[in-house]
Coordinates of C-alpha atoms in Angstrom, one line a residue:
M1 CA -26.9 62.5 -53.2
K2 CA -24.2 64.4 -51.3
K3 CA -25.2 62.6 -48.1
L4 CA -24.9 59.2 -49.8
F5 CA -21.5 60.1 -51.1
S6 CA -20.3 61.4 -47.7
R7 CA -21.5 58.1 -46.0
F8 CA -19.5 55.9 -48.5
V9 CA -16.2 57.9 -48.4
P10 CA -15.1 56.8 -44.9
L11 CA -16.1 53.2 -45.7
S12 CA -13.8 53.2 -48.8
L13 CA -11.0 54.7 -46.8
L14 CA -11.4 52.0 -44.2
I15 CA -11.2 49.3 -46.8
S16 CA -8.0 50.7 -48.3
L17 CA -6.4 50.9 -44.9
M18 CA -7.3 47.3 -44.1
M19 CA -5.9 46.1 -47.5
A20 CA -2.6 47.9 -46.8
L21 CA -2.3 46.3 -43.4
I22 CA -2.8 42.7 -44.7
P23 CA 0.8 41.2 -45.0
V24 CA 1.7 40.0 -48.5
P25 CA 3.7 36.8 -48.4
V26 CA 7.2 37.1 -49.8
Y27 CA 8.7 34.0 -51.3
A28 CA 12.4 33.5 -51.5
A29 CA 13.9 32.9 -54.9
P30 CA 15.5 29.4 -55.4
G31 CA 19.1 29.6 -54.5
V32 CA 22.2 27.9 -52.9
T33 CA 23.3 29.2 -49.6
S34 CA 26.0 26.7 -48.3
I35 CA 27.4 23.2 -48.6
T36 CA 28.8 20.8 -46.0
P37 CA 31.4 19.7 -45.9
N38 CA 33.2 22.2 -48.1
I39 CA 36.6 20.3 -47.9
I40 CA 36.9 16.6 -49.0
V41 CA 39.6 14.1 -49.9
N42 CA 39.3 12.6 -53.4
D43 CA 40.5 9.0 -52.6
V44 CA 37.0 8.0 -51.5
V45 CA 33.4 8.6 -52.5
N46 CA 32.1 11.7 -50.6
V47 CA 28.6 13.0 -50.0
I48 CA 28.0 16.7 -49.6
T49 CA 24.9 18.4 -48.3
V50 CA 23.6 21.5 -50.2
A51 CA 21.5 24.0 -48.3
G52 CA 19.3 26.5 -50.0
A53 CA 15.7 27.5 -50.6
E54 CA 12.8 26.6 -52.9
F55 CA 14.2 23.3 -54.2
D56 CA 12.0 20.8 -56.0
S57 CA 12.2 17.2 -57.0
T58 CA 13.9 18.1 -60.3
A59 CA 16.8 19.8 -58.6
A60 CA 20.3 18.5 -59.7
V61 CA 23.6 19.4 -58.1
L62 CA 26.3 20.4 -60.6
M63 CA 30.0 20.5 -60.0
D64 CA 31.7 22.8 -62.5
G65 CA 28.6 22.4 -64.7
A66 CA 28.7 18.5 -64.6
A67 CA 25.7 16.8 -63.0
L68 CA 26.2 14.8 -59.8
A69 CA 24.1 12.0 -58.4
T70 CA 21.5 14.0 -56.4
N71 CA 19.1 13.1 -53.6
F72 CA 16.2 15.4 -52.9
L73 CA 15.4 15.6 -49.1
N74 CA 13.2 18.7 -48.9
D75 CA 12.8 22.1 -50.4
K76 CA 15.9 23.3 -48.4
T77 CA 18.2 20.4 -48.5
L78 CA 19.9 18.3 -51.2
T79 CA 22.6 15.7 -51.1
A80 CA 25.1 14.9 -53.8
T81 CA 27.7 12.2 -54.3
I82 CA 31.2 13.2 -55.3
P83 CA 32.9 10.2 -57.0
A84 CA 36.3 9.1 -55.9
G85 CA 39.2 10.5 -58.0
A86 CA 37.6 14.0 -58.5
A87 CA 40.2 16.5 -59.6
A88 CA 42.0 18.2 -56.7
G89 CA 41.4 22.0 -56.4
D90 CA 38.5 24.3 -56.0
H91 CA 35.2 23.5 -57.7
V92 CA 32.0 25.5 -58.1
I93 CA 28.8 23.8 -56.8
T94 CA 25.5 25.0 -58.3
V95 CA 22.0 23.7 -58.6
S96 CA 19.8 23.5 -61.7
M97 CA 16.0 22.8 -61.9
T98 CA 13.6 22.4 -64.7
G99 CA 11.2 24.8 -63.0
G100 CA 13.4 27.8 -63.4
P101 CA 16.9 29.3 -62.7
V102 CA 18.6 28.7 -59.4
G103 CA 20.9 31.4 -58.1
G104 CA 23.9 31.2 -55.7
S105 CA 26.9 28.9 -55.7
A106 CA 29.4 27.5 -53.2
T107 CA 33.0 26.4 -53.4
L108 CA 34.1 22.8 -52.8
T109 CA 37.8 22.2 -52.1
V110 CA 39.0 18.7 -53.1
L111 CA 42.2 17.6 -51.6
A112 CA 44.5 14.8 -52.9
P113 CA 45.6 12.2 -50.3
T114 CA 49.0 13.0 -49.0
P115 CA 51.4 10.1 -49.7
V116 CA 53.0 8.6 -46.6
P117 CA 56.8 9.3 -46.9
Q118 CA 59.0 6.2 -47.2
P119 CA 61.1 5.6 -44.1
T120 CA 64.7 6.7 -44.5
A121 CA 67.7 4.8 -43.5
T122 CA 68.0 6.8 -40.3
L123 CA 66.7 4.9 -37.3
P124 CA 64.6 5.0 -35.3
F125 CA 61.7 6.3 -37.6
T126 CA 59.0 8.0 -35.6
R127 CA 55.5 9.1 -36.7
P128 CA 52.0 9.5 -35.2
Q129 CA 49.5 6.7 -36.1
F130 CA 45.8 6.6 -35.3
V131 CA 43.6 3.6 -34.8
V132 CA 39.9 3.2 -33.9
S133 CA 39.7 2.0 -30.3
A134 CA 35.9 2.0 -29.9
S135 CA 32.7 3.1 -31.6
K136 CA 29.0 2.9 -30.8
T137 CA 25.7 4.4 -31.9
K138 CA 22.9 5.9 -29.8
G139 CA 19.4 6.3 -31.3
T140 CA 17.4 4.6 -34.1
V141 CA 19.2 3.9 -37.4
S142 CA 16.3 3.9 -39.9
T143 CA 15.1 6.0 -42.8
D144 CA 14.4 9.6 -41.9
S145 CA 15.6 9.2 -38.4
E146 CA 18.5 10.8 -36.4
F147 CA 21.2 9.0 -34.4
R148 CA 24.6 9.7 -32.9
L149 CA 27.9 8.0 -33.5
D150 CA 30.4 8.0 -30.7
L151 CA 34.0 7.3 -31.8
A152 CA 37.2 6.9 -29.9
L153 CA 40.6 7.2 -31.6
A154 CA 44.1 6.3 -30.1
N155 CA 47.4 7.7 -31.2
Q156 CA 49.5 4.5 -31.2
G157 CA 52.4 6.1 -33.0
T158 CA 55.7 7.2 -31.5
S159 CA 55.3 11.0 -31.9
T160 CA 52.7 13.7 -31.3
A161 CA 50.0 14.4 -33.9
Y162 CA 49.2 18.0 -34.5
S163 CA 46.1 19.7 -36.1
V164 CA 44.1 16.5 -36.0
Q165 CA 40.9 16.7 -38.2
I166 CA 38.2 14.0 -38.5
V167 CA 35.9 13.9 -41.6
F168 CA 32.8 11.7 -41.7
A169 CA 31.2 10.7 -45.1
S170 CA 28.4 8.3 -46.2
S171 CA 26.1 7.9 -49.2
S172 CA 23.2 7.0 -46.9
L173 CA 23.8 9.5 -44.1
V174 CA 23.8 13.3 -43.8
P175 CA 26.0 14.7 -41.1
L176 CA 24.3 17.3 -38.8
K177 CA 25.4 20.4 -37.0
N178 CA 29.1 20.5 -38.1
G179 CA 28.9 19.2 -41.6
G180 CA 30.8 16.1 -40.7
V181 CA 34.1 17.8 -39.9
V182 CA 35.6 17.7 -36.4
A183 CA 38.9 19.4 -35.3
K184 CA 40.7 17.8 -32.3
G185 CA 43.9 19.8 -32.1
T186 CA 47.0 18.0 -30.6
V187 CA 47.1 14.3 -29.5
N188 CA 50.3 13.1 -27.9
A189 CA 51.7 9.6 -28.6
G190 CA 49.8 7.0 -26.6
E191 CA 46.8 9.3 -25.8
K192 CA 43.2 8.8 -26.9
T193 CA 40.7 11.3 -28.2
S194 CA 36.9 10.9 -28.6
T195 CA 34.3 12.6 -30.6
S196 CA 30.5 12.4 -31.4
Q197 CA 28.8 12.9 -34.7
S198 CA 25.1 13.2 -35.3
F199 CA 23.6 11.8 -38.6
M200 CA 20.3 11.7 -40.3
V201 CA 19.5 8.6 -42.4
T202 CA 18.4 9.8 -45.9
G203 CA 19.0 6.7 -48.0
Q204 CA 16.4 4.0 -48.6
I205 CA 17.9 1.3 -46.3
Y206 CA 14.9 -1.0 -46.2
G207 CA 16.3 -4.6 -46.4
Q208 CA 19.8 -3.5 -45.4
S209 CA 21.4 -4.8 -42.2
L210 CA 24.4 -2.5 -42.3
I211 CA 25.3 0.9 -43.6
S212 CA 28.9 2.2 -43.9
V213 CA 30.5 5.4 -42.8
D214 CA 33.9 6.5 -44.0
V215 CA 36.1 8.2 -41.4
T216 CA 39.2 10.1 -42.6
V217 CA 41.7 11.4 -40.0
T218 CA 44.4 14.0 -41.2
Y219 CA 47.2 15.3 -39.1
Y220 CA 50.8 16.5 -39.0
D221 CA 54.0 15.5 -37.2
D222 CA 56.5 17.8 -35.6
K223 CA 58.4 18.2 -38.9
G224 CA 55.3 19.4 -40.8
T225 CA 54.8 16.1 -42.7
T226 CA 51.1 15.5 -43.3
Y227 CA 49.4 12.1 -42.8
S228 CA 45.9 10.7 -43.6
D229 CA 44.3 7.6 -42.1
K230 CA 41.0 6.2 -43.4
F231 CA 38.6 3.9 -41.6
T232 CA 35.3 2.4 -42.7
L233 CA 32.8 1.8 -40.0
S234 CA 29.8 -0.6 -40.3
I235 CA 26.7 0.5 -38.5
P236 CA 23.8 -1.9 -37.9
T237 CA 20.4 -0.7 -38.9
S238 CA 17.4 -0.7 -36.5
G239 CA 13.6 -0.5 -36.8
G240 CA 11.6 2.7 -36.2
G241 CA 10.5 3.5 -32.7
G242 CA 12.9 1.0 -31.1
S243 CA 10.7 -2.0 -31.8
G244 CA 13.5 -3.9 -33.6
V245 CA 11.4 -4.3 -36.8
V246 CA 12.6 -2.7 -40.0
Y247 CA 9.6 -1.0 -41.7
P248 CA 9.5 -0.6 -45.4
T249 CA 9.5 3.0 -46.7
S250 CA 7.6 4.2 -49.8
T251 CA 9.6 4.4 -53.0
P252 CA 8.7 7.3 -55.3
T253 CA 7.5 6.2 -58.7
G254 CA 10.2 6.6 -61.4
V255 CA 13.1 7.2 -59.1
K256 CA 15.0 4.0 -60.0
T257 CA 16.0 4.9 -63.5
S258 CA 19.1 5.3 -65.7
Q259 CA 19.8 8.2 -68.0
L260 CA 22.8 8.4 -70.3
V261 CA 23.8 12.0 -71.3
I262 CA 26.6 13.3 -73.5
T263 CA 28.2 15.9 -71.2
S264 CA 30.9 17.0 -73.7
Y265 CA 32.2 16.2 -77.1
A266 CA 35.0 17.4 -79.5
A267 CA 36.4 16.6 -82.9
S268 CA 40.1 15.8 -83.4
V269 CA 40.3 18.2 -86.4
D270 CA 39.4 21.8 -86.1
P271 CA 38.0 23.2 -88.2
L272 CA 36.1 20.5 -90.1
Q273 CA 36.1 20.8 -93.9
P274 CA 34.7 18.7 -96.7
G275 CA 36.7 15.5 -97.2
E276 CA 38.3 15.7 -93.7
Q277 CA 38.6 12.5 -91.7
F278 CA 38.4 13.0 -87.9
T279 CA 37.7 11.3 -84.6
L280 CA 34.6 12.3 -82.6
T281 CA 35.2 11.9 -78.8
M282 CA 32.2 12.0 -76.5
T283 CA 32.0 11.9 -72.7
V284 CA 29.0 9.9 -71.7
Q285 CA 27.7 9.9 -68.1
N286 CA 24.9 8.0 -66.4
M287 CA 22.8 10.7 -64.7
G288 CA 20.4 8.2 -63.2
N289 CA 20.6 6.4 -59.9
V290 CA 20.8 2.8 -61.1
R291 CA 23.2 0.9 -63.3
A292 CA 22.7 0.9 -67.1
Q293 CA 23.6 -2.6 -68.5
R294 CA 25.0 -3.6 -71.9
V295 CA 25.1 0.0 -73.3
T296 CA 25.1 0.2 -77.1
M297 CA 26.0 3.6 -78.8
I298 CA 24.4 4.1 -82.2
V299 CA 25.9 7.1 -84.1
G300 CA 23.3 8.6 -86.5
G301 CA 20.3 7.2 -84.6
G302 CA 18.7 3.9 -84.2
S303 CA 17.2 1.5 -81.7
S304 CA 17.3 -2.0 -80.2
G305 CA 14.5 -4.4 -80.7
T306 CA 12.8 -6.0 -77.7
S307 CA 11.0 -9.3 -77.0
G308 CA 9.2 -9.3 -73.7
G309 CA 12.0 -7.1 -72.2
T310 CA 14.8 -9.3 -73.5
P311 CA 16.9 -8.0 -76.5
Q312 CA 16.6 -10.1 -79.6
P313 CA 19.8 -11.5 -81.2
G314 CA 21.0 -8.9 -83.7
G315 CA 18.1 -6.7 -82.8
V316 CA 20.2 -3.4 -82.9
S317 CA 19.0 -1.2 -85.8
G318 CA 21.5 1.5 -86.8
G319 CA 21.4 1.4 -90.6
S320 CA 18.5 3.9 -91.0
G321 CA 20.5 6.8 -89.5
E322 CA 21.4 10.1 -91.3
F323 CA 24.8 9.8 -93.1
T324 CA 24.4 12.4 -95.8
N325 CA 27.1 14.7 -94.4
F326 CA 29.0 12.5 -92.0
A327 CA 29.8 8.8 -92.5
P328 CA 31.6 6.2 -90.3
V329 CA 35.0 4.9 -91.4
S330 CA 37.3 2.1 -90.0
A331 CA 34.3 0.7 -88.0
S332 CA 30.5 0.7 -88.0
N333 CA 28.4 3.3 -86.3
I334 CA 27.5 0.9 -83.5
Q335 CA 29.7 0.4 -80.5
S336 CA 29.3 -1.5 -77.2
L337 CA 30.2 0.6 -74.1
G338 CA 29.5 -2.1 -71.5
D339 CA 27.9 -1.3 -68.2
L340 CA 27.7 2.2 -66.6
A341 CA 27.0 2.6 -62.9
A342 CA 25.1 5.5 -61.5
G343 CA 27.2 8.7 -61.9
E344 CA 29.9 6.9 -63.8
M345 CA 31.5 8.5 -66.9
I346 CA 33.1 6.9 -70.0
Q347 CA 34.7 8.3 -73.2
A348 CA 33.4 6.9 -76.5
K349 CA 35.1 7.5 -79.9
Q350 CA 33.8 7.2 -83.5
N351 CA 35.9 7.7 -86.7
L352 CA 34.0 9.8 -89.2
I353 CA 34.6 11.5 -92.6
V354 CA 33.0 14.7 -93.9
N355 CA 31.4 14.2 -97.3
V356 CA 33.2 16.1 -100.1
S357 CA 29.8 17.5 -101.3
T358 CA 28.9 18.9 -97.8
N359 CA 28.4 22.7 -97.9
P360 CA 29.5 24.9 -95.0
G361 CA 27.0 25.0 -92.1
A362 CA 25.9 23.6 -88.8
Y363 CA 24.8 20.0 -89.0
P364 CA 23.0 18.1 -86.1
M365 CA 23.9 14.5 -85.5
K366 CA 21.6 12.1 -83.6
I367 CA 23.2 9.7 -81.0
T368 CA 21.2 6.8 -79.5
F369 CA 22.2 4.9 -76.3
S370 CA 20.4 1.6 -76.0
Y371 CA 20.7 -0.4 -72.8
L372 CA 18.9 -2.6 -70.2
D373 CA 17.5 -1.3 -67.0
T374 CA 17.2 -3.2 -63.7
N375 CA 14.1 -5.0 -65.0
N376 CA 15.9 -6.1 -68.2
E377 CA 13.8 -3.8 -70.3
V378 CA 15.4 -2.0 -73.2
I379 CA 15.7 1.8 -72.9
N380 CA 16.7 4.0 -75.8
D381 CA 18.1 7.5 -74.9
E382 CA 18.3 9.7 -78.0
Q383 CA 20.1 13.1 -78.1
V384 CA 21.5 15.4 -80.7
I385 CA 24.9 17.1 -81.0
T386 CA 26.0 19.7 -83.6
L387 CA 29.1 19.7 -85.8
L388 CA 30.3 22.8 -87.7
V389 CA 31.6 22.4 -91.3
Y390 CA 33.8 25.1 -92.8
S391 CA 35.0 25.7 -96.3
L392 CA 38.2 27.7 -95.8
P393 CA 40.0 29.1 -98.9
N394 CA 43.0 27.3 -100.2
V395 CA 45.5 29.5 -102.0
D396 CA 49.0 29.3 -103.4
V397 CA 51.4 32.3 -103.0
S398 CA 54.4 32.5 -105.3
F399 CA 56.2 34.7 -107.8
Y400 CA 54.6 34.9 -111.3
R401 CA 58.2 35.3 -112.7
A402 CA 61.6 34.8 -111.3
P403 CA 62.5 37.9 -109.2
D404 CA 65.6 39.9 -110.1
T405 CA 68.8 39.5 -108.1
F406 CA 68.6 41.6 -104.9
F407 CA 71.5 43.5 -103.5
V408 CA 71.9 45.0 -100.0
G409 CA 70.5 48.5 -99.9
Q410 CA 69.2 48.4 -103.5
P411 CA 65.5 48.2 -104.2
G412 CA 64.2 45.3 -106.3
A413 CA 60.8 44.2 -107.6
L414 CA 58.7 41.5 -105.9
P415 CA 56.3 40.0 -108.5
V416 CA 53.9 38.3 -106.0
Q417 CA 51.0 36.2 -107.3
V418 CA 48.1 34.6 -105.3
V419 CA 46.3 31.6 -107.1
K420 CA 43.0 30.2 -105.8
I421 CA 43.2 26.4 -105.5
G422 CA 40.1 24.3 -105.0
K423 CA 36.6 24.0 -106.5
R424 CA 34.9 27.1 -105.0
A425 CA 35.3 30.8 -105.4
A426 CA 36.3 32.8 -102.4
V427 CA 36.2 36.4 -101.2
L428 CA 39.6 37.4 -99.7
G429 CA 40.5 40.6 -97.9
N430 CA 43.8 42.5 -97.7
L431 CA 47.1 40.9 -98.7
K432 CA 50.1 42.1 -96.6
L433 CA 53.8 41.6 -97.3
E434 CA 56.2 42.0 -94.3
S435 CA 59.9 41.3 -93.6
D436 CA 62.1 41.7 -90.6
D437 CA 65.2 42.1 -92.8
G438 CA 64.3 45.0 -95.0
T439 CA 61.7 47.6 -96.2
I440 CA 58.8 46.8 -98.5
E441 CA 57.0 49.5 -100.5
N442 CA 53.5 48.9 -101.9
G443 CA 53.2 45.8 -99.7
T444 CA 49.4 45.9 -99.2
G445 CA 46.6 45.1 -101.7
L446 CA 42.9 44.2 -101.5
I447 CA 42.2 40.9 -103.3
G448 CA 38.4 40.8 -103.3
S449 CA 36.5 38.0 -105.1
I450 CA 38.6 35.4 -106.8
D451 CA 37.3 32.4 -108.8
A452 CA 38.6 28.9 -108.6
G453 CA 41.9 28.8 -110.6
G454 CA 41.9 32.6 -110.7
Y455 CA 44.9 34.8 -109.6
F456 CA 45.8 38.1 -108.1
T457 CA 49.1 39.9 -108.6
L458 CA 50.9 42.5 -106.5
D459 CA 54.1 44.3 -107.6
S460 CA 56.0 45.5 -104.6
M461 CA 59.5 46.9 -104.0
F462 CA 61.9 45.2 -101.5
T463 CA 65.0 46.9 -100.1
P464 CA 67.0 44.4 -98.1
E465 CA 69.2 45.4 -95.2
K466 CA 71.6 42.4 -95.2
S467 CA 72.7 39.6 -97.5
G468 CA 71.7 35.9 -97.4
S469 CA 68.4 34.1 -97.6
M470 CA 65.5 36.5 -96.7
T471 CA 62.0 35.4 -95.6
L472 CA 59.0 37.4 -96.7
N473 CA 55.8 36.9 -94.6
V474 CA 52.5 36.9 -96.5
T475 CA 49.3 37.4 -94.6
I476 CA 45.8 37.2 -96.2
E477 CA 42.8 38.3 -94.2
Y478 CA 39.3 37.0 -94.8
T479 CA 36.0 36.1 -93.1
D480 CA 34.9 32.5 -92.7
D481 CA 31.5 30.9 -93.3
F482 CA 30.4 31.8 -89.7
N483 CA 31.4 35.5 -90.0
Q484 CA 34.6 35.0 -87.9
A485 CA 37.8 36.9 -88.9
R486 CA 40.6 34.6 -90.0
T487 CA 44.0 34.8 -91.6
L488 CA 46.1 32.8 -94.0
T489 CA 49.9 32.9 -93.6
R490 CA 52.5 31.9 -96.2
T491 CA 56.2 32.6 -96.6
L492 CA 58.4 33.5 -99.7
K493 CA 62.2 33.2 -99.9
V494 CA 64.6 35.5 -101.8
E495 CA 68.4 35.6 -102.0
V496 CA 70.2 38.8 -101.4
M497 CA 73.8 39.5 -102.7
E498 CA 76.4 41.6 -101.0
G499 CA 77.5 44.8 -102.8
A500 CA 76.0 47.0 -105.5
P501 CA 75.6 45.7 -109.1
E502 CA 78.3 46.6 -111.8
E503 CA 77.4 49.4 -114.3
P504 CA 77.2 48.0 -117.9
T505 CA 79.9 49.4 -120.3
I506 CA 78.4 51.3 -123.2
G507 CA 80.6 51.1 -126.4
P508 CA 80.2 51.5 -130.1
S509 CA 78.2 48.9 -131.9
D510 CA 79.7 46.8 -134.7
G511 CA 76.9 47.3 -137.0
S512 CA 76.1 48.9 -140.1
G513 CA 73.5 51.2 -138.9
G514 CA 74.2 54.9 -138.8
G515 CA 78.0 55.3 -139.2
V516 CA 79.0 53.9 -135.8
V517 CA 82.2 52.0 -136.4
P518 CA 84.4 49.9 -134.1
I519 CA 87.5 51.6 -132.7
G520 CA 90.5 51.2 -135.0
A521 CA 88.5 50.2 -138.1
E522 CA 89.5 51.5 -141.6
E523 CA 87.1 53.9 -143.3
T524 CA 85.4 52.2 -146.2
T525 CA 83.6 53.6 -149.2
T526 CA 80.3 53.0 -147.5
H527 CA 81.4 55.2 -144.6
K528 CA 82.4 58.0 -147.0
I529 CA 79.1 57.9 -148.8
F530 CA 77.2 58.0 -145.5
R531 CA 79.3 61.0 -144.3
F532 CA 78.6 62.8 -147.6
I533 CA 74.8 62.3 -147.2
K534 CA 75.0 63.7 -143.6
G535 CA 76.9 66.7 -145.0
L536 CA 74.1 67.4 -147.5
F537 CA 71.6 67.7 -144.6
G538 CA 73.9 70.0 -142.6
L539 CA 74.9 67.4 -140.1
D540 CA 78.4 66.7 -138.7
S541 CA 80.0 64.4 -141.3
S542 CA 83.6 64.3 -139.8
W543 CA 85.3 61.1 -138.9
P544 CA 85.1 60.6 -135.1
V545 CA 88.4 61.0 -133.3
W546 CA 87.7 58.0 -131.0
Q547 CA 86.8 56.0 -134.1
A548 CA 89.8 56.8 -136.3
P549 CA 92.2 54.0 -137.2
G550 CA 94.7 53.6 -134.4
G551 CA 93.1 56.4 -132.4
A552 CA 94.7 59.2 -134.6
V553 CA 92.9 62.3 -135.6
P554 CA 92.4 62.4 -139.4
A555 CA 93.7 65.6 -141.2
P556 CA 90.9 68.0 -142.2
E557 CA 90.0 68.0 -145.8
Q558 CA 90.9 71.1 -147.9
T559 CA 87.8 72.9 -149.1
V560 CA 87.4 75.7 -151.6
P561 CA 85.1 78.5 -150.5
I562 CA 82.3 79.3 -153.0
K563 CA 81.5 83.0 -153.4
P564 CA 78.0 84.2 -153.9
G565 CA 77.0 84.4 -157.4
G566 CA 79.2 81.6 -158.6
G567 CA 82.7 81.7 -160.0
K568 CA 85.8 79.8 -159.0
G569 CA 88.0 80.4 -156.1

């Protein structure tokens, strides 16, 4: 047994060593490495080449998150078309795939064409000016082939051109080696300059006799003014292998399709509440590579009937959609958007109203786009957007009684009242009173749950610092239906007078209660009886000095002392 074990130990070690020496293939994660060109001018349609790794046929090039018309060349190369009129500035280029996330990004700089300055009254006016003096191709111009374009430019202006740059762009061609950008430096007036650019034909050009290439030349004069000249060159196509015959290329199944997608949407009212009328604006883009014809948008969902690929008259069905929470107003839920070319975008609007019985929540809304493809067959693209409905509290803030007159530097009462308006109860947070023109004491209170029509009161003290009309700021904190902190703000007005209030004068009453007599009044029999009763109880029964007639002090009455035990004095 020991011998058998000793014989198999070296064999197991040998197998382990061999497995460790076998290389394990490492696959690169999908990602973007670079784009060419990385600088374009937005007055024409531009094509950029995206280089990376592990791309597949579902890859789509995105500019700032918006999809571009994409052409898949191989697992390392994609091309994308930038439409004319793209916003000037720096844009982030990324790639998305259905197979998994794609890392990496690149920056594309879009330049606006520099307007040519108008000539001034000062003569002579001089400037550089380029024209195409000659162009020719070398190689086979057919699908998946490479060729070279030789171009000669001449400065036929009257001044020297500085920092000359040439940019090539085409929707059917991919520039090689330099990304389609050539720098030529300085070209004097009357001189010529030549350049060569290599291309690969990527578009399906079967049946085409010509393909176009856009050439943009930018440069400066001696005063620093920038100029831009644009030329469109037509290149004749040729057959493969130099035979002069144009061979058809295979067309992948399902490539020629249209697809309408809502790339963004927004409501004109934020937040949406029951009973609110608003306009829903949607940006619709054709993500396919062929034109979508006679596009019909159906809000709430629906379809178009077909008859052998041809739409039936009145065959659009949009009445069976969901309108429980949102209903169209001012127009029906069906709109015609016309035709949308590949990559084209359009804004569609629909006026809607939120049902008054709608409870707060997130509500999906179905949108259907019905259109004709290139074979005149009806296509229905359905998608869903989500609208959020809130029920924000509506309150009235006022005084539950008229506040007292306020004086500068003197505290006064603020009888504040919050009344819940609406059909639903609400839970409110802290109530805060603030003023920039004085000091508020007891200016904070927790409201809590308050029913519809219910109220909450807060008695605060306000000490103003100046006179005039004062503004009190009222802030109520609460949490909305989606657990987001919000505030309600209201204002109250009070009037502040200058100076302190006058002290009230306290004088004797005119009544009959208790012997208080107006000054200067004559003593009556009633007064004498009342003073006699006060004397029986040991109280002061004298006639007050300040109440004597004419202010005089009455003479004291003569009394006879009574000795203990009786007897007369």
